[in-house]
Amino acid sequence: MKFDISYTFDALPRLFEGALVTLQISLLGIALSLCLATGLTLVREATGWTWAHRMLAVYISFIRGTPLLVQIFLIFYVSPVIGLDIGPFLAGILAITLNSAAFVVEILRGGLASVPKGQFEAARALGLNGWVLWGKVILPQTFIASVPALVNEYTQVLKATALLSTITIVELMRVSQQIYTRNYHPVEVLTGTFLMYFVMCFAVSRAAAQLETRMKRRQA
Amino acid sequence: MSRDAKFLELIEITTKFDTLTALDKVSLTVAKGEVVCIIGPSGCGKSTLLRTVNWLAPPNAGTVRLEGQSVGQAPERRQTGRGIRALNTFRARMGMVFQQFNTWPHLTALENVTRAQVVVLGRSAAEAAERARAALCDVGLADKIDDWPEMLSGGQKQRLAIARALAMDPSLMLLDEPTSALDPELVSGVLAVLKSLAEKGMTMLIVTHELGFAAQVADRVVFMEAGRIVEEGPTSQDLHAPKTERLKDFLAKLTATQMPSAMAQKVVAHDPI
Ligand SMILES: Nc1ncnc2c1ncn2[C@@H]1O[C@H](COP(=O)(O)OP(=O)(O)O)[C@@H](O)[C@H]1O
Ligand SMILES: [Mg+2]
């Protein structure tokens, strides 16, 4: 069978629509994951709730110690059983969020470690504490220090959403499957899919590199 | 004694880190408007003593009082609730300046100075900005208002940190080796700011190794060693006629290492006797 690039071109409009869904899901996933991970980081660093710290450690090791695909299936199939009829889209978002948050918590731990202890002391000495200390002084610096690792995590999430095709979410990967099961030209169609994923990830990491240099210049 | 004489009281402060006794029943009273310099070898507990005053380092035993009110009384820690709010009110009245500046790198110079005013003192954004401009002016940073701290030199960062503390209109300043992390040529700018503060009557506790500066501004010098106050007295006496051998040795070592001739001259020049 010869490679006929016209099949790639024919598929592009629909692949593009699929890519938009992929972008939306991944952005939603990383945003929710960042919120969740920030909350968990605060619990871990700013509270003395040892039981919560232990549960967090268990959560992180479960997530990191099992395949994402299994996590997606588990949430997708288990949620109706326990009376939660959330559908594939929400199940997918939930799986991606819970998975990514475990990694983002570790990223934020690294970012936080780079904030000198003196930053806390200066804030406390001025009478700041609690929400203001964390929200206005510590977390902004933690996020800034974590930007490179967070961008990397986002590209991981973006690629991982391809797994959501297995629970019938019509994102980029699912769209390409739909096309090539009809026209029997998987190579041409998947080439388009391949390029779509690559362009998205490439654009994200380029934008991040630009952002980083701009942040560095501000502090030069 | 009048209330002004007992402006700040540290009473029998004992602080332990595991088996190490960083402060051993240290008591110190500072009068309103007094400038007290704390000197002593590295690791003798100077920073810990300063951090006890605003309860950043809660001691294992002892009491701190500011104008007769208890800032903290060991073993209370005040990490939550009403206790921490009361403590924050005290902390807002004590400006602290650190060796490593600890300016906030993600905020501009102006924002560094306004943040705590708005949150702790409840000033409006406009009031806070006005006070911040005045404070930045006082420390000679009027033209750096919108700069990021990372664009400033060490001396400028330290003056920014001083402005941040001053904008809270504190009744007491705590300075922990404010010039030790600075290149020699940047030291004088910071010392000039502190000197003018002293002249305006600010009560200050300063940990410093700048003997010439201490001779000029300090009313009293406190010499610490191994978690204890070994000698304390009027500046001229402590620096020129130390009573203990230990202080004599310490001063000799210090003047030998730090610009020996200039230092000796300065000290002599300001000797009132
Ligand atoms: N947070 C801490 N944990 C353990 N030991 C400490 C801590 N802070 C200070 N120390 C110890 O207490 C002693 C006094 O320290 P410090 O007050 O910083 O001395 P100085 O400021 O005079 O150099 C030192 O031996 C130091 O190692
Ligand atoms: Mg020290």
Coordinates of C-alpha atoms and ligand atoms in Angstrom, one line a residue:
Chain A
M1 CA 0.0 0.0 0.0
K2 CA 1.4 3.3 -1.0
F3 CA 1.5 6.4 1.2
D4 CA -1.1 8.8 -0.1
I5 CA -0.8 12.1 1.5
S6 CA -4.2 13.3 0.3
Y7 CA -5.8 11.1 3.0
T8 CA -3.8 13.1 5.5
F9 CA -5.0 16.4 4.1
D10 CA -8.6 15.2 3.9
A11 CA -8.5 14.2 7.6
L12 CA -6.9 17.5 8.8
P13 CA -10.2 19.5 9.4
R14 CA -11.6 16.8 11.6
L15 CA -8.3 16.2 13.3
F16 CA -8.1 19.9 14.0
E17 CA -11.5 19.8 15.7
G18 CA -10.3 16.8 17.8
A19 CA -7.1 18.7 18.7
L20 CA -9.3 21.5 20.0
V21 CA -11.1 19.1 22.3
T22 CA -7.7 17.7 23.4
L23 CA -6.5 21.2 24.2
Q24 CA -9.7 22.0 26.2
I25 CA -9.5 18.7 28.2
S26 CA -5.8 19.1 28.9
L27 CA -6.2 22.7 30.0
L28 CA -9.1 21.9 32.2
G29 CA -7.2 19.0 33.6
I30 CA -4.0 20.9 34.4
A31 CA -5.9 23.8 35.9
L32 CA -7.9 21.6 38.2
S33 CA -4.8 19.6 39.0
L34 CA -2.9 22.8 39.9
C35 CA -5.7 23.9 42.2
L36 CA -5.9 20.5 43.9
A37 CA -2.1 20.3 44.2
T38 CA -1.9 23.8 45.7
G39 CA -4.5 22.9 48.3
L40 CA -2.7 19.6 49.1
T41 CA 0.6 21.5 49.3
L42 CA -0.9 23.9 51.9
V43 CA -2.2 20.9 53.8
R44 CA 1.2 19.3 53.8
E45 CA 3.3 22.4 54.5
A46 CA 1.0 24.7 56.6
T47 CA -0.9 22.3 58.8
G48 CA 0.1 19.9 61.5
W49 CA -2.6 17.3 60.5
T50 CA -0.5 14.2 60.5
W51 CA -3.4 12.0 59.5
A52 CA -3.9 14.1 56.4
H53 CA -0.2 14.0 55.6
R54 CA -0.3 10.2 55.8
M55 CA -3.3 10.0 53.5
L56 CA -1.6 12.3 51.1
A57 CA 1.5 10.2 51.0
V58 CA -0.6 7.1 50.3
Y59 CA -2.5 8.9 47.5
I60 CA 0.7 10.0 45.9
S61 CA 2.3 6.5 46.0
F62 CA -0.9 4.9 44.6
I63 CA -1.1 7.3 41.7
R64 CA 2.5 7.1 40.9
G65 CA 2.7 3.4 41.3
T66 CA -0.1 2.4 38.9
P67 CA -0.7 3.0 35.1
L68 CA -2.9 6.0 34.2
L69 CA -4.9 3.8 31.9
V70 CA -5.9 1.6 34.8
Q71 CA -6.8 4.7 36.8
I72 CA -9.0 6.0 33.9
F73 CA -10.8 2.7 33.6
L74 CA -11.3 2.3 37.3
I75 CA -12.9 5.7 37.7
F76 CA -15.0 5.3 34.5
Y77 CA -16.3 1.8 35.5
V78 CA -16.4 2.3 39.3
S79 CA -18.3 5.6 39.4
P80 CA -21.6 4.3 38.2
V81 CA -21.3 1.3 40.5
I82 CA -21.1 3.6 43.5
G83 CA -24.0 5.7 42.2
L84 CA -22.1 8.5 40.5
D85 CA -23.4 8.7 37.0
I86 CA -20.8 11.2 35.8
G87 CA -20.3 10.1 32.2
P88 CA -17.1 9.6 30.3
F89 CA -16.1 13.2 30.0
L90 CA -16.2 14.0 33.7
A91 CA -14.7 10.6 34.6
G92 CA -11.9 11.4 32.2
I93 CA -11.3 14.9 33.6
L94 CA -11.4 13.5 37.1
A95 CA -8.8 10.8 36.3
I96 CA -6.5 13.2 34.6
T97 CA -6.8 15.7 37.4
L98 CA -6.2 13.1 40.2
N99 CA -3.3 11.7 38.3
S100 CA -1.6 14.9 37.5
A101 CA -2.1 16.5 40.9
A102 CA 0.0 13.8 42.5
F103 CA 2.9 14.9 40.2
V104 CA 2.2 18.6 40.6
V105 CA 2.3 18.2 44.4
E106 CA 5.9 16.9 44.1
I107 CA 6.8 19.7 41.6
L108 CA 5.5 22.3 44.1
R109 CA 7.5 20.7 46.9
G110 CA 10.6 21.3 44.8
G111 CA 9.6 24.9 44.1
L112 CA 8.9 25.5 47.7
A113 CA 12.2 24.2 48.7
S114 CA 13.9 26.9 46.6
V115 CA 12.1 29.7 48.6
P116 CA 14.6 30.7 51.3
K117 CA 13.5 30.4 55.0
G118 CA 14.2 34.1 55.4
Q119 CA 11.2 34.8 53.1
F120 CA 8.9 33.3 55.8
E121 CA 10.7 35.1 58.6
A122 CA 10.5 38.5 56.9
A123 CA 6.7 38.0 56.4
R124 CA 6.2 36.8 60.0
A125 CA 8.3 39.6 61.4
L126 CA 5.9 42.1 59.7
G127 CA 2.9 40.5 61.3
L128 CA 1.8 38.4 58.3
N129 CA 0.7 34.9 58.6
G130 CA -1.8 32.3 57.3
W131 CA -3.4 33.0 54.0
V132 CA -1.5 36.2 53.4
L133 CA 1.8 34.7 54.2
W134 CA 1.2 31.8 51.9
G135 CA -0.9 33.5 49.2
K136 CA 1.0 36.7 48.8
V137 CA 4.5 35.8 49.7
I138 CA 5.3 32.1 49.5
L139 CA 3.1 30.6 46.9
P140 CA 3.8 33.2 44.1
Q141 CA 7.5 32.4 44.5
T142 CA 6.8 28.7 44.6
F143 CA 4.9 28.9 41.3
I144 CA 7.5 31.0 39.7
A145 CA 10.2 28.6 40.6
S146 CA 8.0 25.7 39.4
V147 CA 7.2 27.1 35.9
P148 CA 9.6 24.9 33.9
A149 CA 8.5 21.7 35.6
L150 CA 4.8 22.7 35.4
V151 CA 5.1 23.3 31.7
N152 CA 6.7 19.9 31.3
E153 CA 3.9 18.4 33.3
Y154 CA 1.3 20.1 31.1
T155 CA 2.8 18.5 28.0
Q156 CA 2.6 15.1 29.8
V157 CA -1.1 15.8 30.5
L158 CA -1.7 16.8 26.9
K159 CA -0.2 13.6 25.6
A160 CA -1.9 11.5 28.3
T161 CA -5.4 12.7 27.2
A162 CA -5.0 10.3 24.2
L163 CA -5.8 7.5 26.6
L164 CA -9.2 9.1 27.1
S165 CA -10.1 7.8 23.6
T166 CA -10.5 4.4 25.3
I167 CA -13.5 5.6 27.3
T168 CA -15.2 7.1 24.2
I169 CA -14.2 10.7 24.7
V170 CA -14.0 12.2 21.2
E171 CA -10.6 13.9 21.3
L172 CA -7.8 13.9 18.8
M173 CA -6.9 10.2 19.1
R174 CA -10.5 9.1 19.0
V175 CA -11.2 11.2 16.0
S176 CA -8.4 9.7 14.1
Q177 CA -9.5 6.2 15.0
Q178 CA -13.0 7.1 13.7
I179 CA -11.5 8.3 10.4
Y180 CA -9.1 5.4 9.7
T181 CA -11.6 2.7 10.6
R182 CA -13.7 4.1 7.8
N183 CA -11.1 4.9 5.1
Y184 CA -8.6 2.1 6.0
H185 CA -5.7 4.5 5.8
P186 CA -4.3 4.5 9.3
V187 CA -0.8 5.4 8.4
E188 CA -1.8 8.6 6.6
V189 CA -4.3 9.6 9.2
L190 CA -2.1 8.8 12.2
T191 CA 0.7 10.9 10.6
G192 CA -1.6 13.8 10.8
T193 CA -2.5 13.0 14.4
F194 CA 1.2 12.6 15.2
L195 CA 1.9 16.1 13.8
M196 CA -1.0 17.6 15.6
Y197 CA 0.2 16.4 19.0
F198 CA 3.7 17.4 18.2
V199 CA 2.8 21.0 17.1
M200 CA 0.7 21.5 20.3
C201 CA 3.5 20.3 22.6
F202 CA 6.1 22.2 20.7
A203 CA 4.1 25.4 20.9
V204 CA 3.6 25.0 24.6
S205 CA 7.2 24.4 25.4
R206 CA 8.3 27.3 23.1
A207 CA 5.9 29.7 24.8
A208 CA 7.2 28.6 28.1
A209 CA 10.8 29.2 27.1
Q210 CA 9.8 32.7 26.0
L211 CA 8.0 33.3 29.3
E212 CA 11.1 32.1 31.2
T213 CA 13.5 34.4 29.5
R214 CA 11.1 37.3 30.0
M215 CA 10.9 36.5 33.7
K216 CA 14.7 36.2 33.9
R217 CA 15.2 39.5 32.1
R218 CA 12.9 41.2 34.6
Q219 CA 15.2 40.1 37.4
A220 CA 18.5 40.6 35.6
Chain B
M1 CA 11.8 53.0 87.0
S2 CA 9.6 54.8 84.6
R3 CA 7.7 53.1 81.7
D4 CA 10.1 54.6 79.2
A5 CA 13.1 53.1 81.0
K6 CA 11.5 49.7 80.7
F7 CA 10.4 50.1 77.1
L8 CA 11.5 46.6 76.2
E9 CA 12.2 43.9 78.7
L10 CA 13.7 40.4 78.1
I11 CA 13.4 38.5 81.3
E12 CA 15.4 35.3 82.0
I13 CA 15.2 34.0 78.4
T14 CA 16.4 30.4 78.0
T15 CA 16.4 28.8 74.6
K16 CA 17.5 25.3 73.8
F17 CA 18.0 23.6 70.5
D18 CA 18.0 19.9 71.4
T19 CA 21.0 19.7 73.8
L20 CA 22.5 23.0 72.8
T21 CA 21.6 26.0 75.1
A22 CA 21.6 29.0 72.7
L23 CA 20.4 31.4 75.4
D24 CA 21.0 30.9 79.1
K25 CA 18.8 33.0 81.3
V26 CA 19.5 36.2 79.4
S27 CA 17.9 39.4 80.7
L28 CA 18.0 42.7 79.0
T29 CA 16.1 46.0 79.4
V30 CA 16.1 48.7 76.8
A31 CA 14.8 52.2 77.3
K32 CA 12.7 54.2 74.9
G33 CA 14.9 55.8 72.3
E34 CA 18.0 53.8 73.3
V35 CA 20.3 52.3 70.7
V36 CA 21.8 49.0 71.9
C37 CA 24.5 47.2 69.9
I38 CA 25.0 43.5 70.5
I39 CA 28.4 42.1 69.7
G40 CA 29.9 38.7 70.3
P41 CA 31.5 35.8 68.4
S42 CA 29.6 33.8 65.8
G43 CA 27.2 31.3 67.3
C44 CA 26.9 33.0 70.7
G45 CA 23.2 33.5 70.4
K46 CA 22.9 37.1 69.1
S47 CA 20.4 36.3 66.3
T48 CA 18.4 34.0 68.6
L49 CA 18.2 36.8 71.1
L50 CA 16.9 39.3 68.5
R51 CA 14.5 36.7 67.2
T52 CA 13.2 36.1 70.7
V53 CA 12.1 39.8 70.9
N54 CA 9.4 39.3 68.2
W55 CA 8.8 35.7 69.1
L56 CA 10.2 34.3 65.8
A57 CA 12.2 32.1 68.1
P58 CA 10.0 31.2 71.0
P59 CA 12.2 30.5 74.0
N60 CA 11.9 27.5 76.3
A61 CA 11.6 29.8 79.3
G62 CA 11.3 33.5 79.9
T63 CA 9.2 36.5 79.1
V64 CA 9.3 39.4 76.6
R65 CA 7.5 42.6 77.4
L66 CA 7.0 45.7 75.2
E67 CA 5.8 48.8 77.1
G68 CA 4.8 46.5 80.0
Q69 CA 2.6 44.2 77.8
S70 CA 3.6 40.6 77.4
V71 CA 4.7 39.9 73.8
G72 CA 5.2 36.3 74.7
Q73 CA 5.7 34.1 77.8
A74 CA 7.3 30.7 77.4
P75 CA 6.2 28.0 76.9
E76 CA 3.3 29.5 74.9
R77 CA 3.8 29.3 71.1
R78 CA 0.9 31.3 69.7
Q79 CA 0.6 29.5 66.4
T80 CA -3.2 29.9 66.0
G81 CA -6.3 31.9 66.7
R82 CA -6.5 35.0 68.9
G83 CA -3.0 34.5 70.2
I84 CA -1.4 34.8 66.8
R85 CA -3.4 38.0 66.1
A86 CA -2.2 39.6 69.3
L87 CA 1.3 38.5 68.4
N88 CA 1.0 40.0 64.9
T89 CA 0.1 43.3 66.4
F90 CA 3.3 43.3 68.4
R91 CA 5.3 42.2 65.5
A92 CA 3.9 45.0 63.4
R93 CA 5.3 47.4 66.1
M94 CA 8.8 45.9 65.7
G95 CA 10.6 46.3 62.5
M96 CA 13.1 43.6 61.7
V97 CA 16.0 43.7 59.3
F98 CA 17.9 40.6 58.4
Q99 CA 21.5 39.9 57.3
Q100 CA 20.2 38.4 54.0
F101 CA 17.7 41.3 53.3
N102 CA 14.8 38.9 52.6
T103 CA 13.2 41.3 50.3
W104 CA 10.4 39.7 48.3
P105 CA 11.7 39.0 44.7
H106 CA 8.2 38.7 43.1
L107 CA 7.1 42.1 44.2
T108 CA 8.4 45.6 43.1
A109 CA 10.1 47.8 45.6
L110 CA 6.8 49.7 46.2
E111 CA 4.8 46.5 46.6
N112 CA 7.4 45.1 49.0
V113 CA 6.8 48.2 51.2
T114 CA 3.0 48.4 50.9
R115 CA 2.0 44.7 51.4
A116 CA 2.1 44.5 55.2
Q117 CA 0.7 48.0 55.7
V118 CA -2.5 47.1 53.9
V119 CA -2.9 43.6 55.5
V120 CA -1.7 44.2 59.1
L121 CA -2.4 47.9 59.7
G122 CA -5.5 48.0 57.5
R123 CA -4.3 51.1 55.6
S124 CA -5.9 51.8 52.2
A125 CA -3.8 51.1 49.1
A126 CA -3.4 54.9 48.6
E127 CA -2.3 55.6 52.2
A128 CA 0.1 52.6 52.1
A129 CA 1.6 53.8 48.8
E130 CA 2.1 57.3 50.1
R131 CA 3.8 56.0 53.3
A132 CA 5.9 53.6 51.2
R133 CA 7.1 56.5 49.0
A134 CA 8.1 58.5 52.0
A135 CA 9.9 55.5 53.5
L136 CA 11.7 54.7 50.2
C137 CA 12.7 58.4 50.0
D138 CA 14.1 58.3 53.6
V139 CA 16.4 55.4 52.6
G140 CA 17.5 57.0 49.4
L141 CA 15.5 54.8 47.0
A142 CA 13.1 57.4 45.7
D143 CA 14.1 56.6 42.1
K144 CA 13.8 52.8 42.5
I145 CA 10.1 52.6 43.4
D146 CA 9.1 50.5 40.5
D147 CA 12.2 48.4 40.3
W148 CA 12.4 44.7 41.1
P149 CA 14.5 43.8 44.0
E150 CA 16.8 41.6 41.8
M151 CA 17.8 44.8 39.9
L152 CA 19.1 46.4 43.1
S153 CA 22.5 46.1 44.6
G154 CA 22.9 44.5 48.0
G155 CA 23.0 47.8 49.8
Q156 CA 19.9 49.0 48.0
K157 CA 18.1 45.7 48.8
Q158 CA 19.0 46.2 52.5
R159 CA 17.7 49.8 52.4
L160 CA 14.6 48.5 50.8
A161 CA 14.2 46.0 53.6
I162 CA 14.7 48.9 56.1
A163 CA 12.0 50.9 54.3
R164 CA 9.7 48.0 54.4
A165 CA 10.1 47.9 58.2
L166 CA 9.9 51.6 58.7
A167 CA 6.7 52.0 56.7
M168 CA 4.9 50.1 59.5
D169 CA 5.8 53.0 61.8
P170 CA 7.4 50.6 64.3
S171 CA 8.3 51.7 67.8
L172 CA 11.3 49.5 67.8
M173 CA 13.8 48.2 65.2
L174 CA 15.7 44.9 65.4
L175 CA 18.6 44.7 63.1
D176 CA 20.6 41.4 62.7
E177 CA 24.0 42.1 61.1
P178 CA 22.4 44.5 58.6
T179 CA 25.8 45.1 56.8
S180 CA 27.5 41.7 57.1
A181 CA 26.4 40.4 53.7
L182 CA 27.4 43.6 51.9
D183 CA 30.4 44.5 49.8
P184 CA 32.6 46.9 51.8
E185 CA 31.8 49.9 49.5
L186 CA 28.0 49.5 50.1
V187 CA 28.2 49.4 53.9
S188 CA 28.4 53.1 54.5
G189 CA 25.1 53.9 52.7
V190 CA 23.2 51.5 55.0
L191 CA 24.9 52.7 58.1
A192 CA 24.1 56.3 57.2
V193 CA 20.4 55.4 57.1
L194 CA 20.6 53.7 60.5
K195 CA 22.5 56.6 61.9
S196 CA 19.8 59.1 60.9
L197 CA 17.2 56.7 62.4
A198 CA 19.1 56.8 65.7
E199 CA 19.2 60.5 65.6
K200 CA 15.5 60.7 65.1
G201 CA 15.1 58.8 68.4
M202 CA 14.3 55.3 67.1
T203 CA 14.8 52.6 69.7
M204 CA 17.1 50.0 68.1
L205 CA 18.7 46.7 68.9
I206 CA 21.5 46.1 66.5
V207 CA 23.7 43.1 66.1
T208 CA 26.8 44.4 64.4
H209 CA 30.5 44.0 64.0
E210 CA 31.0 47.6 62.8
L211 CA 32.7 49.0 65.9
G212 CA 33.2 52.4 64.4
F213 CA 29.4 52.6 63.8
A214 CA 28.7 51.2 67.2
A215 CA 30.9 53.9 68.8
Q216 CA 29.0 56.6 67.0
V217 CA 25.4 55.6 67.5
A218 CA 25.1 53.1 70.4
D219 CA 24.2 54.2 73.8
R220 CA 25.0 50.9 75.2
V221 CA 27.0 47.8 74.0
V222 CA 26.1 44.3 75.1
F223 CA 28.8 41.6 74.7
M224 CA 27.6 38.1 74.5
E225 CA 29.4 34.8 74.6
A226 CA 28.1 31.2 74.6
G227 CA 24.5 32.2 75.2
R228 CA 25.1 34.7 78.0
I229 CA 25.6 38.4 78.4
V230 CA 29.2 38.7 79.6
E231 CA 29.5 42.4 79.7
E232 CA 27.1 45.3 79.2
G233 CA 27.7 48.9 79.7
P234 CA 27.9 52.4 78.1
T235 CA 29.4 52.4 74.7
S236 CA 32.6 54.3 75.6
Q237 CA 33.3 52.1 78.5
D238 CA 32.7 48.8 76.7
L239 CA 34.7 49.7 73.6
H240 CA 37.6 51.5 75.3
A241 CA 37.8 50.2 78.8
P242 CA 36.4 46.7 78.8
K243 CA 36.2 45.2 82.2
T244 CA 36.4 41.5 81.2
E245 CA 39.4 39.9 79.5
R246 CA 37.0 38.2 77.1
L247 CA 35.6 41.4 75.7
K248 CA 39.2 42.8 75.5
D249 CA 40.3 39.7 73.5
F250 CA 37.2 40.0 71.3
L251 CA 37.7 43.6 70.5
A252 CA 41.4 43.1 69.8
K253 CA 40.6 40.3 67.3
L254 CA 37.9 42.3 65.7
T255 CA 40.0 45.4 65.2
A256 CA 42.9 43.3 64.0
T257 CA 40.8 41.8 61.2
Q258 CA 38.6 44.7 60.2
M259 CA 40.5 47.6 58.6
P260 CA 42.7 48.0 61.7
S261 CA 43.9 51.6 61.5
A262 CA 40.6 53.2 60.2
M263 CA 38.7 51.4 62.9
A264 CA 40.9 52.5 65.7
Q265 CA 40.9 56.1 64.6
K266 CA 37.1 56.2 64.4
V267 CA 36.7 54.8 67.8
V268 CA 39.2 57.2 69.3
A269 CA 37.7 60.2 67.4
H270 CA 34.3 59.7 69.0
D271 CA 35.5 59.0 72.5
P272 CA 33.7 61.6 74.6
I273 CA 36.4 61.5 77.3
Ligands
LIG1 N1 16.8 26.9 64.4 C1 18.0 26.4 65.0 N2 18.1 25.0 65.2 C2 19.2 24.5 65.8 N3 20.2 25.2 66.3 C3 20.1 26.6 66.1 C4 19.0 27.2 65.5 N4 19.2 28.5 65.5 C5 20.4 28.7 66.1 N5 20.9 27.6 66.5 C6 22.2 27.4 67.2 O1 22.2 28.3 68.3 C7 23.4 28.9 68.5 C8 23.2 30.4 68.5 O2 22.9 30.8 67.1 P1 22.7 32.3 66.7 O3 21.8 33.0 67.6 O4 22.4 32.3 65.2 O5 24.2 32.9 66.9 P2 24.8 34.2 66.3 O6 23.7 35.0 65.7 O7 25.4 34.9 67.5 O8 25.9 33.8 65.4 C9 24.3 28.4 67.4 O9 25.1 27.4 67.9 C10 23.4 27.9 66.4 O10 24.0 26.8 65.7
MG2 MG 23.6 35.6 63.7

